[in-house]
């Protein structure tokens, strides 16, 4: 960004770290618990950091949610609709009161911690295309090849994720890890990414990052692909063994995609190369999503 | 076994394949659904094969169980206790009526299909030390180094697992796989093991296996180890990254075992080498089990 752009930007005074937006994504929950025990870890001179457990009831039950997916409850109209009374709909309104409201949030930056059973490494999910968020994502992805940047932003479509309460922020999506469990190596690396994010914000507030640029590659959401199913909607196949775990790898026309239970291979038959992500994410079976196809954009080498 | 032993043994006339004893262990459920669609796959000339979904309500909910773990509901006294009315306690009585009763079962062989988030490969879990079961386990483990034999039999303690309804049988425990999901490679290999089991029973019924012996190594259950926890019972650490995924590998005195959230390594400090299994199994967090320690016994080279 140019200096004039930078001068127009506001300082980040309040940061919120959210874990357990999905109750069975333990990495975020136990990192938040750690930070609550050792608040000096997330303390920086130029801003305040608070923490929040997104869905405490679902965490107690070791489930993604109680009634409905909390991370789809942040549409502005839903937050204003007093008739919605599922646990997560009520909880979303509470969270919006604490961190939001959308467009005029009490916190300047939300870091939402998620985990996945897919082999997503350490994915930074963009909340919007604000230059600050893009630059932070570029910086974090420069630290490790397993840190990648994913954008599910669809022009003209409202973002209904928790992280959308604030203009600055991102989600960190880590995997592969089974729901309701922890992996030491992932826990440590996620924590390191959080520290890198907070340090980055500190430097930004102190005007130290104005001339820095980093390479940036963004994987842009194209569409979802469902599993093979019968007319009743029941599964008839699974991710092909040759595709399992190959998130962020090229999928080319003619490559195996699914294996049906009776042993038939289903191939990827479209014309363009794509880069699938969230392959075989457990929580997406019920959403009709076997994977998300993305297009790889090298923004800066 | 000797010919005289063999002559005393009864033919196996009825085999039951059970999937979904835990509702979120999809591999077994979808294999059973496949066999129901293609019954010729599990048909053999000398015996009948039936199938059963253990916990259909839990499968619909994509959860391990509704009220309590079905696979701990098969104590004889519980099956006879009319006051126990949790869904799984009632379901266990239904299953015992279909397959059992214990000690006088309607089926001769139960194959119970399970999956785990731990790196257990393809584990044959013994139901008892009957020579037929041991010989079958030895045969199956001769097919692939990832097929191993685990025994949790404790002398004098009743087996309360579903598979205990019949004297002949075993559990096949496959992983690593996240709950409520499928992996193509694991699905295919589990199916191959089922076919190998059925073919073995067919040969046994036809008297073809009398002189065969196979190498046999058994990993015997010693005890469970819980995660580090605080006084309130909350987790304070996780499996050490150096132990994660190392099921069936030696754990020696001085080896790292846990990593606490504040970064302290906890070492294995007992005197004997052990072989941990079910390391970081998701469903065991609530049972206070971080892993099961075993002792390796080479029965026959």
Tab-separated table of C-alpha atoms in Angstrom, chain A residues 26 30 33-34 37-38 63 117 178-185 187-188 191 234-241 244 259 261-263 280 282 285, chain B residues 26 30 33-34 37-38 63 117 178-185 187-188 191 234-241 244 259 261-263 280 282 285:
chain	number	residue	atom	x	y	z
A	26	UNK	CA	-10.651	-28.300	20.078
A	30	UNK	CA	-7.690	-25.030	24.149
A	33	UNK	CA	-8.049	-21.481	27.430
A	34	UNK	CA	-4.244	-21.273	27.374
A	37	UNK	CA	-4.386	-18.661	31.774
A	38	UNK	CA	-1.355	-16.820	30.384
A	63	UNK	CA	-20.244	-31.416	18.966
A	117	UNK	CA	-10.449	-33.224	9.085
A	178	UNK	CA	-10.340	-35.392	13.694
A	179	UNK	CA	-13.152	-33.438	15.361
A	180	UNK	CA	-13.085	-33.357	19.160
A	181	UNK	CA	-9.361	-34.059	19.381
A	182	UNK	CA	-5.992	-32.328	19.552
A	183	UNK	CA	-2.696	-32.841	17.782
A	184	UNK	CA	0.381	-31.432	19.453
A	185	UNK	CA	2.187	-30.386	16.280
A	187	UNK	CA	-1.538	-26.918	18.293
A	188	UNK	CA	2.009	-25.559	18.419
A	191	UNK	CA	-0.135	-20.885	18.282
A	234	UNK	CA	-27.765	-41.577	0.519
A	235	UNK	CA	-24.034	-41.796	-0.153
A	236	UNK	CA	-23.056	-44.089	-3.001
A	237	UNK	CA	-19.346	-43.388	-2.963
A	238	UNK	CA	-16.411	-41.651	-1.337
A	239	UNK	CA	-13.368	-39.576	-2.203
A	240	UNK	CA	-11.117	-41.593	-4.502
A	241	UNK	CA	-8.006	-42.890	-2.705
A	244	UNK	CA	-7.733	-38.221	-0.531
A	259	UNK	CA	-14.845	-44.243	-5.888
A	261	UNK	CA	-19.022	-48.444	-3.137
A	262	UNK	CA	-19.345	-50.951	-5.965
A	263	UNK	CA	-15.845	-50.073	-7.164
A	280	UNK	CA	-13.544	-35.123	2.805
A	282	UNK	CA	-16.385	-34.566	8.054
A	285	UNK	CA	-21.180	-34.554	4.567
B	26	UNK	CA	-19.183	-45.190	8.739
B	30	UNK	CA	-21.573	-48.565	4.379
B	33	UNK	CA	-25.270	-51.428	3.130
B	34	UNK	CA	-23.146	-52.637	0.213
B	37	UNK	CA	-27.359	-54.531	-1.991
B	38	UNK	CA	-25.035	-57.272	-3.274
B	63	UNK	CA	-22.894	-39.844	16.518
B	117	UNK	CA	-9.141	-41.978	14.591
B	178	UNK	CA	-12.135	-39.330	11.417
B	179	UNK	CA	-15.532	-40.233	12.872
B	180	UNK	CA	-18.510	-39.841	10.526
B	181	UNK	CA	-16.407	-40.110	7.383
B	182	UNK	CA	-15.093	-42.623	4.876
B	183	UNK	CA	-11.720	-43.228	3.284
B	184	UNK	CA	-11.675	-45.168	0.046
B	185	UNK	CA	-8.447	-47.047	0.693
B	187	UNK	CA	-13.019	-49.131	2.850
B	188	UNK	CA	-11.486	-51.350	0.164
B	191	UNK	CA	-13.812	-55.275	2.566
B	234	UNK	CA	-9.989	-30.594	32.249
B	235	UNK	CA	-7.302	-31.455	29.711
B	236	UNK	CA	-3.910	-29.895	30.378
B	237	UNK	CA	-2.037	-31.511	27.526
B	238	UNK	CA	-2.129	-33.730	24.480
B	239	UNK	CA	-0.279	-36.617	22.892
B	240	UNK	CA	3.329	-35.589	22.258
B	241	UNK	CA	3.998	-34.932	18.557
B	244	UNK	CA	1.225	-39.180	17.640
B	259	UNK	CA	3.012	-32.270	25.659
B	261	UNK	CA	-0.401	-26.797	26.721
B	262	UNK	CA	2.281	-24.698	28.356
B	263	UNK	CA	4.967	-26.602	26.463
B	280	UNK	CA	-5.470	-40.171	20.574
B	282	UNK	CA	-11.327	-39.284	19.684
B	285	UNK	CA	-11.285	-38.497	25.557
